[in-house]
Amino acid sequence: MSFDAKHFLKTVSESPGIYRMLDAERNVLYVGKAKRLKARLASYFRGALNAKTQALVARIADIQVTITRSETEALLLEQTLIKELRPPYNILLRDDKSYPYVFASDRHPFPALEFKRARQKRNDGRYLGPFPSSTAVHESLALMQKIFRIRNCEDSVFAHRDRPCLQYQIHRCSAPCVDYISESGYRRDLENAILCLEGKSEQVTQQLTQDMEDASRALDFEEAARLRDQIQQLRRLQERQIVDTGSGDADIFALAQRPGGLCISVLTVRQGRVLGARHHAPDNGLDLAEEALLGEFVSQYYLGQGRDLPREVLTSHPLPDAELLQSALARQAGRQVRLAHQVRGHRAQWLQLARTNAEQHLATELANRTQLTRRFESLQDALAMDALPERIECFDISHSHGEATVASCVVFDRDGPVKSDYRRFNIEGVAAGDDYAAMRQALERRFKRLRKGEGKSPDILLVDGGKGQLNMAREVFETLGVVGVRLIGVAKGTTRKPGLETLFLETVDHTLTLEGNAPALHLIQHVRDEAHRFAITGHRQRRDKARRTSTLQDIPGVGPKRRRELLRFFGGLQGVRQATREELARVPGISAQLATAIHQALHG
């Protein structure tokens, strides 16, 4: 069966990361990185390609992705995987040279920070990196020279100077060659530069911030601006990349679960370098809680398997019997093994990366065409339908105590979500919090458009809310004469736990209860949850927009200039609200009549 690129691309994240292209025998053909995975992968399946790339695409049977926080992290992880896996198309098409480092010698009293293409085996100094490119190294060295005045000359030049060079004159060197700075003072500046290059720049940044504030208080604004720019450059360029921290051996386990599926991702870190993630989908036949399921998985992953145990095992959930498991892991490894779920620093970033990959992989699996077809077939059997349903729509309502009410309509077909057909309805003219009236308005607007020939008619309509919403939808159908659409109300169970939903078919007297592991129920849950997510997102956007909009904008006669004068006169909107009519009339450009209109608009 050929690779279905169109269906695959629907589920790919827009995040940065790396991708592995596999052939039918699961051999890795190619490893690549991308700033936006979806856009990069889509480029392989459209437009003109050269002969070698066409040959690669023709052999693709599957593509696996690993998400990273940034393109730089993706670049470093890509290098690791290429050197480990040696994919044939990478060897043919890519330059596999080493990444550059910064080197500080231990054998010179005033060492420079030097560019190095690769680590040397002799232990004669400190290597910092790797950096993603030579440009990044040169930019970083220039920044360190600018901030800390670290020398950049060759040792032979340094040894024969008898007066400072131009670098000292332009404040890019402290002239250690002619003893303008002590060895201890230079070492202090060098250590600060190294701290920044290692990503431990917070204490240095704090000192620069203090210097900036001192310069500002002294009215030396030019110096303050220069220090401000340096701080911003430090924060941009000197972030430590979590895919290569230089130290740490850990396996990170993250569990993601949704109706109809779960995924446990195992992120492997060795010598501080993220080597990649593997994904597992264990069967949860006993319906274990997430913590218990993850604990069982970690136990089976290591105990009795002969795997190499890392120094640390990090988990996304607290594990039951964690002390017992940690003791068993230590006995098998013959040394201490740390088991933790609450971590900070780069370990917390590793854990978040594992969570992100678990969520993404699960989303991809849930959208798998074979699984979706099985779910549609299961729903057909459960509803005793003559034909496989082609289109499912689901409506949901979202608001905050009646504010900014939004109804959502999401659409699924046998390929999964049809996002181009999603719709939101801003609900107007109904009592605050009246979900039934809101649902009526949304359904009437949707199906009146359908009668005019706009859009496609669904085979199944889901309404989230149970008996009341089902009756409301039934009334709309009868009023508009809608026929040929199977109507289902989805009511949450008493504990609101997924898997305990009750389905009302057409009327409140006809109920259907499906097993918690039924594919048909998983499909309904998936569609319902997507409608809920889409409604909440729309509601928050509408609410936040309304709250950002000044109430003065809605008052006739108050344009941008008068709004500006009002806010300036009273110091903000709260001051305008507290002002009397007489005080409002004192604002330039505001007449007594307009002041009365403003006061009435603000106070009713």
Coordinates of C-alpha atoms in Angstrom, one line a residue:
M1 CA 0.0 0.0 0.0
S2 CA 1.5 3.4 -1.0
F3 CA 2.1 6.2 1.5
D4 CA -1.0 8.4 1.8
A5 CA 0.7 11.8 2.0
K6 CA -2.5 13.9 1.9
H7 CA -4.0 12.1 4.9
F8 CA -0.6 12.2 6.8
L9 CA -0.1 15.9 6.4
K10 CA -3.5 16.6 8.0
T11 CA -2.1 15.5 11.3
V12 CA 1.4 16.9 11.2
S13 CA 2.3 19.7 13.7
E14 CA 3.4 23.2 12.7
S15 CA 6.1 23.0 15.4
P16 CA 9.8 22.7 14.7
G17 CA 11.3 19.3 14.9
I18 CA 13.0 16.4 13.0
Y19 CA 11.4 13.8 10.7
R20 CA 12.5 10.3 9.8
M21 CA 11.4 8.8 6.5
L22 CA 11.1 5.0 6.6
D23 CA 10.8 2.4 3.8
A24 CA 8.5 -0.7 3.8
E25 CA 11.0 -2.6 5.9
R26 CA 11.1 0.2 8.5
N27 CA 14.6 1.2 7.5
V28 CA 15.4 4.9 7.9
L29 CA 15.9 6.5 4.5
Y30 CA 16.4 10.1 5.5
V31 CA 16.5 12.3 8.6
G32 CA 15.7 16.0 8.2
K33 CA 14.9 19.0 10.4
A34 CA 12.4 21.7 9.9
K35 CA 11.3 25.0 11.4
R36 CA 7.7 24.1 10.6
L37 CA 7.3 20.4 10.1
K38 CA 4.1 20.5 8.2
A39 CA 5.3 23.0 5.6
R40 CA 8.6 21.2 5.1
L41 CA 7.1 17.7 4.7
A42 CA 4.4 19.1 2.4
S43 CA 7.2 20.3 0.1
Y44 CA 8.2 16.7 -0.7
F45 CA 4.7 15.9 -2.2
R46 CA 4.1 18.9 -4.3
G47 CA 6.0 20.8 -7.0
A48 CA 9.0 19.9 -9.0
L49 CA 11.6 17.7 -7.3
N50 CA 15.1 16.6 -8.5
A51 CA 15.7 13.0 -9.4
K52 CA 17.3 12.0 -6.1
T53 CA 14.4 13.4 -4.1
Q54 CA 11.9 11.8 -6.3
A55 CA 13.6 8.4 -5.7
L56 CA 13.5 9.1 -2.0
V57 CA 9.8 10.0 -2.0
A58 CA 8.9 6.9 -4.1
R59 CA 10.3 4.6 -1.3
I60 CA 8.5 6.3 1.6
A61 CA 6.2 4.0 3.5
D62 CA 6.0 6.0 6.8
I63 CA 7.2 9.2 8.3
Q64 CA 7.9 9.6 12.0
V65 CA 8.3 13.1 13.6
T66 CA 9.9 14.3 16.9
I67 CA 9.0 17.8 18.0
T68 CA 11.5 20.2 19.5
R69 CA 11.2 23.6 21.0
S70 CA 13.2 25.4 18.3
E71 CA 14.8 25.0 15.0
T72 CA 18.2 25.1 16.6
E73 CA 17.3 22.1 18.8
A74 CA 16.0 20.3 15.8
L75 CA 19.3 20.9 14.0
L76 CA 21.4 19.5 16.8
L77 CA 19.1 16.4 17.2
E78 CA 19.2 15.9 13.5
Q79 CA 23.0 15.7 13.6
T80 CA 22.9 13.1 16.4
L81 CA 20.5 10.9 14.5
I82 CA 22.4 11.2 11.2
K83 CA 25.6 10.0 12.9
E84 CA 23.8 7.2 14.7
L85 CA 21.6 5.9 11.9
R86 CA 23.6 6.9 8.8
P87 CA 20.6 7.0 6.5
P88 CA 21.5 6.5 2.8
Y89 CA 20.0 9.6 1.5
N90 CA 21.6 11.8 4.1
I91 CA 25.0 10.4 3.1
L92 CA 24.3 11.1 -0.6
L93 CA 22.7 14.5 -0.2
R94 CA 24.1 16.2 2.9
D95 CA 27.4 17.5 4.2
D96 CA 28.0 15.6 7.5
K97 CA 30.8 17.8 8.9
S98 CA 31.2 18.4 12.6
Y99 CA 29.6 21.3 14.3
P100 CA 31.8 24.1 15.7
Y101 CA 32.9 24.8 19.3
V102 CA 34.4 27.6 21.4
F103 CA 37.7 26.7 23.1
A104 CA 39.3 28.3 26.2
S105 CA 42.9 27.2 26.9
D106 CA 44.1 26.2 30.4
R107 CA 47.8 26.7 29.5
H108 CA 47.8 30.5 29.0
P109 CA 47.5 33.1 31.8
F110 CA 45.3 35.3 29.5
P111 CA 43.5 32.8 27.2
A112 CA 41.5 33.9 24.3
L113 CA 38.1 32.4 23.3
E114 CA 38.9 30.5 20.0
F115 CA 36.8 29.0 17.2
K116 CA 37.3 25.2 16.9
R117 CA 35.7 22.9 14.3
A118 CA 36.0 19.8 16.5
R119 CA 37.0 18.7 20.0
Q120 CA 40.6 17.6 20.5
K121 CA 41.4 14.5 22.5
R122 CA 44.0 16.1 24.7
N123 CA 42.7 17.7 27.9
D124 CA 44.2 21.2 27.6
G125 CA 41.2 23.4 28.0
R126 CA 37.4 23.8 28.0
Y127 CA 35.2 23.3 25.0
L128 CA 31.8 25.0 24.8
G129 CA 29.1 23.9 22.4
P130 CA 28.4 22.5 19.9
F131 CA 26.9 25.5 18.1
P132 CA 24.5 25.1 15.2
S133 CA 26.7 27.0 12.8
S134 CA 30.0 28.9 12.4
T135 CA 28.0 32.1 12.2
A136 CA 26.6 31.4 15.6
V137 CA 30.1 30.9 17.0
H138 CA 31.4 34.1 15.5
E139 CA 28.4 36.1 16.7
S140 CA 28.8 34.8 20.2
L141 CA 32.6 35.5 20.2
A142 CA 32.0 39.0 19.0
L143 CA 29.4 39.5 21.7
M144 CA 31.8 38.2 24.4
Q145 CA 34.5 40.5 23.1
K146 CA 32.2 43.4 23.1
I147 CA 30.8 42.8 26.6
F148 CA 33.7 41.4 28.5
R149 CA 36.6 42.7 26.4
I150 CA 38.2 39.2 25.9
R151 CA 41.2 39.2 23.6
N152 CA 40.9 37.6 20.2
C153 CA 44.5 37.8 18.9
E154 CA 46.9 34.9 18.3
D155 CA 49.3 33.9 21.1
S156 CA 52.3 34.8 18.9
V157 CA 50.9 38.4 18.5
F158 CA 50.1 38.6 22.2
A159 CA 53.6 37.7 23.2
H160 CA 55.2 40.5 21.1
R161 CA 53.0 43.5 21.9
D162 CA 54.5 46.5 23.7
R163 CA 51.6 48.8 23.4
P164 CA 47.8 48.3 23.1
C165 CA 46.3 47.6 19.7
L166 CA 43.2 49.1 18.1
Q167 CA 40.9 46.6 19.9
Y168 CA 41.7 48.3 23.1
Q169 CA 41.0 51.8 21.7
I170 CA 37.5 50.7 20.6
H171 CA 36.8 49.0 23.9
R172 CA 36.9 45.5 22.6
C173 CA 39.9 44.3 24.6
S174 CA 41.2 45.1 28.1
A175 CA 44.9 44.9 26.9
P176 CA 46.2 42.1 29.0
C177 CA 49.2 42.0 26.7
V178 CA 50.6 45.1 28.3
D179 CA 49.3 44.4 31.8
Y180 CA 46.4 46.9 31.7
I181 CA 44.4 44.3 33.6
S182 CA 45.5 41.8 36.2
E183 CA 45.4 38.1 35.7
S184 CA 42.6 37.7 38.3
G185 CA 40.6 40.5 36.7
Y186 CA 40.9 39.0 33.3
R187 CA 40.0 35.5 34.6
R188 CA 36.9 37.0 36.2
D189 CA 35.8 38.5 32.8
L190 CA 36.6 35.2 31.1
E191 CA 34.5 33.2 33.5
N192 CA 31.6 35.5 33.0
A193 CA 31.9 35.1 29.3
I194 CA 32.0 31.3 29.7
L195 CA 29.0 31.4 31.9
C196 CA 27.1 33.2 29.2
L197 CA 28.2 30.8 26.5
E198 CA 27.1 27.9 28.7
G199 CA 23.7 29.4 29.2
K200 CA 24.3 30.3 32.8
S201 CA 24.0 34.0 32.2
E202 CA 21.4 35.0 34.7
Q203 CA 23.9 36.3 37.3
V204 CA 25.8 38.1 34.6
T205 CA 22.6 39.6 33.2
Q206 CA 21.5 40.7 36.7
Q207 CA 24.8 42.6 37.1
L208 CA 24.3 44.2 33.7
T209 CA 20.8 45.2 34.6
Q210 CA 22.1 46.8 37.8
D211 CA 24.7 48.7 35.8
M212 CA 22.0 49.8 33.3
E213 CA 19.8 51.1 36.2
D214 CA 22.8 53.0 37.7
A215 CA 23.6 54.6 34.3
S216 CA 19.9 55.6 33.9
R217 CA 19.9 57.2 37.4
A218 CA 23.1 59.1 36.5
L219 CA 21.3 60.4 33.3
D220 CA 23.8 58.5 31.1
F221 CA 21.0 57.3 28.8
E222 CA 23.4 56.4 26.0
E223 CA 25.3 54.0 28.2
A224 CA 22.0 52.6 29.6
A225 CA 20.8 52.0 26.1
R226 CA 24.0 50.2 25.2
L227 CA 23.7 47.9 28.3
R228 CA 20.0 47.3 27.4
D229 CA 21.0 46.1 24.0
Q230 CA 23.7 43.8 25.4
I231 CA 21.2 42.2 27.8
Q232 CA 18.8 41.6 25.0
Q233 CA 21.5 40.1 22.9
L234 CA 22.5 37.8 25.8
R235 CA 19.0 36.6 26.2
R236 CA 18.6 35.9 22.5
L237 CA 21.9 34.3 21.7
Q238 CA 23.0 32.6 24.9
E239 CA 20.1 30.3 25.6
R240 CA 21.2 26.8 26.3
Q241 CA 19.7 24.2 24.0
I242 CA 18.0 21.4 25.8
V243 CA 18.9 18.8 23.2
D244 CA 22.5 19.0 24.2
T245 CA 23.2 20.1 27.9
G246 CA 26.5 18.4 28.1
S247 CA 25.6 16.1 31.0
G248 CA 22.8 13.8 32.2
D249 CA 21.7 10.3 31.4
A250 CA 17.9 9.9 31.6
D251 CA 14.9 8.2 30.2
I252 CA 11.8 10.3 30.2
F253 CA 8.3 8.7 30.1
A254 CA 5.3 10.8 29.2
L255 CA 1.7 9.5 28.9
A256 CA -1.0 11.1 26.8
Q257 CA -4.6 9.8 26.8
R258 CA -7.7 10.7 24.8
P259 CA -11.0 8.9 24.1
G260 CA -10.0 5.9 22.0
G261 CA -6.3 5.9 22.5
L262 CA -3.2 6.4 24.6
C263 CA 0.4 6.9 23.9
I264 CA 3.5 6.6 26.1
S265 CA 6.6 8.3 24.7
V266 CA 10.0 7.4 25.9
L267 CA 12.6 10.2 25.3
T268 CA 16.2 9.0 25.6
V269 CA 19.0 11.3 26.8
R270 CA 22.6 10.2 27.0
Q271 CA 25.5 12.4 28.0
G272 CA 23.2 15.3 28.0
R273 CA 22.1 14.8 24.4
V274 CA 18.6 13.9 23.3
L275 CA 18.8 10.9 21.1
G276 CA 15.1 10.7 20.1
A277 CA 11.8 9.4 21.2
R278 CA 10.0 6.1 20.8
H279 CA 6.2 5.7 21.1
H280 CA 4.2 2.9 22.6
A281 CA 0.5 2.2 22.8
P282 CA -0.1 -0.4 25.6
D283 CA -3.5 -2.0 26.0
N284 CA -5.4 -0.6 29.0
G285 CA -7.9 -3.4 29.3
L286 CA -8.3 -3.0 33.0
D287 CA -9.1 0.7 32.7
L288 CA -6.2 1.6 35.1
A289 CA -5.7 5.2 36.2
E290 CA -3.0 7.0 34.2
E291 CA -0.5 6.9 37.2
A292 CA -1.0 3.2 37.7
L293 CA -0.8 2.4 33.9
L294 CA 2.5 4.4 33.6
G295 CA 3.9 2.6 36.7
E296 CA 3.1 -0.8 35.1
F297 CA 4.7 0.3 31.9
V298 CA 7.9 1.5 33.4
S299 CA 8.2 -1.7 35.5
Q300 CA 7.8 -3.9 32.4
Y301 CA 10.1 -1.7 30.3
Y302 CA 13.1 -2.3 32.6
L303 CA 12.6 -5.2 35.0
G304 CA 13.7 -8.5 33.5
Q305 CA 14.4 -7.0 30.1
G306 CA 18.1 -6.5 30.3
R307 CA 18.0 -2.9 29.2
D308 CA 20.7 -0.4 30.2
L309 CA 19.4 1.7 33.0
P310 CA 20.1 5.4 33.0
R311 CA 21.0 7.5 36.0
E312 CA 17.6 9.0 36.1
V313 CA 14.0 8.0 35.1
L314 CA 11.6 10.9 34.8
T315 CA 7.9 10.4 34.5
S316 CA 5.0 12.8 33.6
H317 CA 2.8 11.4 36.4
P318 CA 3.6 10.4 40.0
L319 CA 4.0 6.6 40.1
P320 CA 2.4 4.4 42.7
D321 CA 4.9 2.4 44.8
A322 CA 7.7 4.7 43.5
E323 CA 10.1 3.9 46.3
L324 CA 9.6 0.1 45.6
L325 CA 10.2 0.6 41.9
Q326 CA 13.3 2.8 42.5
S327 CA 14.7 0.1 44.8
A328 CA 14.2 -2.6 42.2
L329 CA 15.8 -0.5 39.5
A330 CA 18.8 0.2 41.7
R331 CA 19.2 -3.5 42.4
Q332 CA 19.1 -4.4 38.7
A333 CA 21.5 -1.6 37.8
G334 CA 23.9 -2.2 40.7
R335 CA 23.9 1.5 41.5
Q336 CA 21.5 4.3 42.5
V337 CA 18.8 5.2 40.0
R338 CA 16.8 8.3 40.6
L339 CA 13.0 8.2 39.9
A340 CA 11.2 11.5 39.8
H341 CA 8.3 13.4 38.3
Q342 CA 8.8 16.9 39.8
V343 CA 11.9 18.4 38.3
R344 CA 13.3 21.8 37.3
G345 CA 15.7 23.3 34.8
H346 CA 16.6 21.3 31.7
R347 CA 15.0 18.2 33.2
A348 CA 11.7 19.9 33.2
Q349 CA 12.3 20.9 29.6
W350 CA 13.1 17.3 28.7
L351 CA 9.8 16.2 30.4
Q352 CA 7.8 18.9 28.5
L353 CA 9.4 17.7 25.2
A354 CA 8.3 14.1 26.0
R355 CA 4.8 15.3 26.7
T356 CA 4.6 17.2 23.5
N357 CA 5.8 14.3 21.5
A358 CA 3.3 11.9 23.2
E359 CA 0.4 14.3 22.4
Q360 CA 1.4 14.7 18.8
H361 CA 1.9 11.0 18.2
L362 CA -1.4 10.2 19.8
A363 CA -3.2 12.8 17.6
T364 CA -1.6 11.3 14.5
E365 CA -2.7 7.8 15.5
L366 CA -6.2 8.8 16.3
A367 CA -6.5 10.3 12.8
N368 CA -5.2 7.1 11.2
R369 CA -7.6 6.3 8.3
T370 CA -7.8 2.6 9.1
Q371 CA -8.8 3.3 12.7
L372 CA -11.3 5.9 11.7
T373 CA -13.0 3.5 9.2
R374 CA -13.3 0.9 12.0
R375 CA -14.9 3.5 14.2
F376 CA -17.4 4.6 11.5
E377 CA -18.3 0.9 10.9
S378 CA -18.8 0.4 14.6
L379 CA -21.1 3.5 14.8
Q380 CA -23.1 2.2 11.8
D381 CA -23.6 -1.1 13.6
A382 CA -24.6 0.6 16.9
L383 CA -27.2 2.8 15.1
A384 CA -28.4 0.0 12.8
M385 CA -27.8 2.2 9.8
D386 CA -28.2 0.8 6.3
A387 CA -25.1 2.6 5.0
L388 CA -21.8 3.8 6.4
P389 CA -22.2 7.5 7.6
E390 CA -20.4 9.9 5.4
R391 CA -20.6 13.1 7.5
I392 CA -21.0 13.8 11.2
E393 CA -21.7 17.3 12.7
C394 CA -21.6 18.3 16.3
F395 CA -22.8 21.5 18.0
D396 CA -21.7 22.8 21.4
I397 CA -22.2 26.1 23.4
S398 CA -19.5 28.0 25.4
H399 CA -19.7 31.2 27.5
S400 CA -18.6 32.6 30.8
H401 CA -21.7 33.2 33.0
G402 CA -23.6 34.2 29.9
E403 CA -20.8 36.5 28.5
A404 CA -19.7 36.3 24.9
T405 CA -21.7 33.2 24.0
V406 CA -20.4 31.2 21.1
A407 CA -21.8 28.1 19.4
S408 CA -19.5 25.7 17.5
C409 CA -20.1 23.3 14.7
V410 CA -17.4 20.8 13.8
V411 CA -17.5 18.3 11.0
F412 CA -16.0 14.8 10.6
D413 CA -15.9 12.5 7.7
R414 CA -14.2 9.1 7.2
D415 CA -10.9 10.9 6.9
G416 CA -11.3 12.7 10.2
P417 CA -11.9 16.4 11.0
V418 CA -13.0 18.5 8.0
K419 CA -11.7 21.8 9.4
S420 CA -12.6 23.8 6.3
D421 CA -16.2 23.2 7.1
Y422 CA -16.0 24.2 10.8
R423 CA -18.2 27.1 11.8
R424 CA -18.7 29.3 14.8
F425 CA -21.9 31.3 15.6
N426 CA -21.8 34.4 17.8
I427 CA -25.0 34.2 19.7
E428 CA -27.0 37.5 20.1
G429 CA -30.4 38.4 21.6
V430 CA -30.8 35.5 24.1
A431 CA -30.8 35.6 27.9
A432 CA -27.5 35.2 29.5
G433 CA -26.7 31.6 30.2
D434 CA -29.7 30.2 28.3
D435 CA -27.9 27.4 26.5
Y436 CA -31.2 26.1 25.0
A437 CA -31.9 29.3 23.2
A438 CA -28.3 29.6 22.1
M439 CA -28.5 26.1 20.6
R440 CA -31.8 26.9 18.9
Q441 CA -30.3 30.0 17.3
A442 CA -27.2 28.2 16.1
L443 CA -29.1 25.2 14.6
E444 CA -31.6 27.5 12.9
R445 CA -28.8 29.5 11.3
R446 CA -27.0 26.4 10.2
F447 CA -30.0 24.6 8.7
K448 CA -31.6 27.7 7.1
R449 CA -28.4 28.1 5.1
L450 CA -28.6 24.4 4.2
R451 CA -32.1 24.9 2.8
K452 CA -30.7 27.6 0.6
G453 CA -28.1 25.2 -0.8
E454 CA -25.2 26.3 1.3
G455 CA -23.0 23.4 2.4
K456 CA -23.6 19.7 2.7
S457 CA -26.2 17.9 4.9
P458 CA -24.9 15.7 7.7
D459 CA -25.9 12.0 8.1
I460 CA -25.6 12.4 11.9
L461 CA -26.0 15.4 14.1
L462 CA -24.6 15.3 17.6
V463 CA -25.7 17.8 20.3
D464 CA -23.7 18.0 23.5
G465 CA -26.0 18.4 26.5
G466 CA -28.4 15.5 26.7
K467 CA -32.3 15.5 26.9
G468 CA -32.9 19.3 26.9
Q469 CA -30.6 20.0 23.9
L470 CA -32.0 17.0 22.0
N471 CA -35.6 18.3 22.4
M472 CA -34.5 21.7 21.3
A473 CA -32.8 20.3 18.2
R474 CA -35.9 18.2 17.5
E475 CA -38.1 21.3 17.5
V476 CA -35.8 23.1 15.1
F477 CA -35.9 20.1 12.7
E478 CA -39.7 20.0 12.8
T479 CA -40.0 23.7 12.3
L480 CA -37.6 23.8 9.3
G481 CA -38.7 20.4 7.9
V482 CA -35.3 18.8 8.1
V483 CA -35.3 15.1 7.2
G484 CA -32.7 12.4 6.6
V485 CA -30.5 13.5 9.5
R486 CA -30.0 11.1 12.4
L487 CA -30.2 13.1 15.7
I488 CA -28.2 12.1 18.8
G489 CA -27.9 13.8 22.1
V490 CA -24.8 13.1 24.2
A491 CA -25.3 13.3 28.0
K492 CA -22.4 12.9 30.4
G493 CA -22.6 10.3 33.1
T494 CA -23.2 11.2 36.8
T495 CA -19.4 11.4 37.4
R496 CA -18.8 13.1 34.0
K497 CA -16.1 10.5 33.4
P498 CA -15.4 9.6 29.8
G499 CA -16.8 6.2 28.9
L500 CA -20.0 6.6 31.0
E501 CA -22.0 8.8 28.5
T502 CA -25.6 8.1 27.6
L503 CA -26.8 8.5 24.1
F504 CA -30.3 9.6 23.2
L505 CA -31.3 8.5 19.7
E506 CA -33.9 10.8 18.1
T507 CA -36.0 11.1 21.3
V508 CA -35.3 11.1 25.0
D509 CA -37.2 7.8 25.3
H510 CA -34.7 5.9 23.1
T511 CA -31.4 5.6 24.8
L512 CA -28.2 3.7 23.9
T513 CA -25.3 2.9 26.3
L514 CA -22.1 1.7 24.7
E515 CA -19.2 -0.1 26.3
G516 CA -16.3 2.2 27.3
N517 CA -14.0 0.6 24.9
A518 CA -16.4 0.6 21.9
P519 CA -14.9 2.2 18.8
A520 CA -18.3 3.9 18.1
L521 CA -18.2 5.6 21.5
H522 CA -14.6 6.7 20.9
L523 CA -15.6 8.3 17.7
I524 CA -18.5 10.2 19.4
Q525 CA -16.2 11.3 22.2
H526 CA -13.6 12.5 19.7
V527 CA -16.2 14.5 17.8
R528 CA -17.8 15.9 21.0
D529 CA -14.4 16.9 22.5
E530 CA -13.4 18.6 19.3
A531 CA -16.7 20.6 19.3
H532 CA -16.1 21.6 22.9
R533 CA -12.5 22.7 22.2
F534 CA -13.6 24.7 19.1
A535 CA -16.4 26.4 21.1
I536 CA -14.1 27.3 24.0
T537 CA -11.5 28.8 21.7
G538 CA -14.1 30.9 19.9
H539 CA -15.6 32.1 23.2
R540 CA -12.3 33.1 24.6
Q541 CA -11.3 35.0 21.5
R542 CA -14.7 36.9 21.5
R543 CA -14.6 37.6 25.2
D544 CA -11.0 38.8 25.1
K545 CA -11.7 41.1 22.2
A546 CA -14.7 42.6 24.0
R547 CA -12.6 43.2 27.1
R548 CA -9.9 44.8 25.1
T549 CA -12.3 47.2 23.5
S550 CA -13.0 50.4 25.4
T551 CA -16.7 51.0 26.2
L552 CA -16.2 54.6 25.0
Q553 CA -16.1 53.3 21.4
D554 CA -19.8 52.5 21.4
I555 CA -20.9 56.0 22.5
P556 CA -22.1 58.2 19.5
G557 CA -20.2 61.4 19.2
V558 CA -17.1 60.1 21.0
G559 CA -14.4 59.5 18.3
P560 CA -10.7 58.7 18.7
K561 CA -9.7 62.3 19.6
R562 CA -12.3 62.7 22.3
R563 CA -11.6 59.3 23.7
R564 CA -8.0 60.2 23.9
E565 CA -8.8 63.5 25.7
L566 CA -11.1 61.7 28.2
L567 CA -8.6 59.1 29.0
R568 CA -5.8 61.6 29.3
F569 CA -7.9 64.0 31.5
F570 CA -9.0 61.3 34.0
G571 CA -5.9 59.0 33.8
G572 CA -7.8 56.0 32.3
L573 CA -11.2 54.4 31.8
Q574 CA -11.8 53.9 35.5
G575 CA -11.4 57.6 36.1
V576 CA -13.9 58.3 33.3
R577 CA -16.4 55.9 34.9
Q578 CA -16.1 57.7 38.3
A579 CA -16.5 61.2 36.9
T580 CA -19.7 63.2 37.3
R581 CA -21.5 64.9 34.4
E582 CA -20.0 68.2 35.4
E583 CA -16.5 66.8 35.5
L584 CA -16.9 65.2 32.1
A585 CA -18.1 68.6 30.7
R586 CA -14.7 70.1 31.8
V587 CA -12.8 68.0 29.3
P588 CA -11.8 69.9 26.2
G589 CA -14.2 69.1 23.3
I590 CA -16.9 67.6 25.5
S591 CA -20.1 69.6 25.7
A592 CA -22.6 69.4 28.5
Q593 CA -25.0 67.4 26.3
L594 CA -22.3 65.0 25.3
A595 CA -21.2 64.7 28.9
T596 CA -24.7 63.6 29.8
A597 CA -24.7 61.0 27.0
I598 CA -21.4 59.6 28.1
H599 CA -22.5 59.4 31.7
Q600 CA -25.7 57.6 30.8
A601 CA -23.9 55.2 28.5
L602 CA -21.5 54.3 31.3
H603 CA -24.0 54.1 34.1
G604 CA -27.3 53.3 32.5

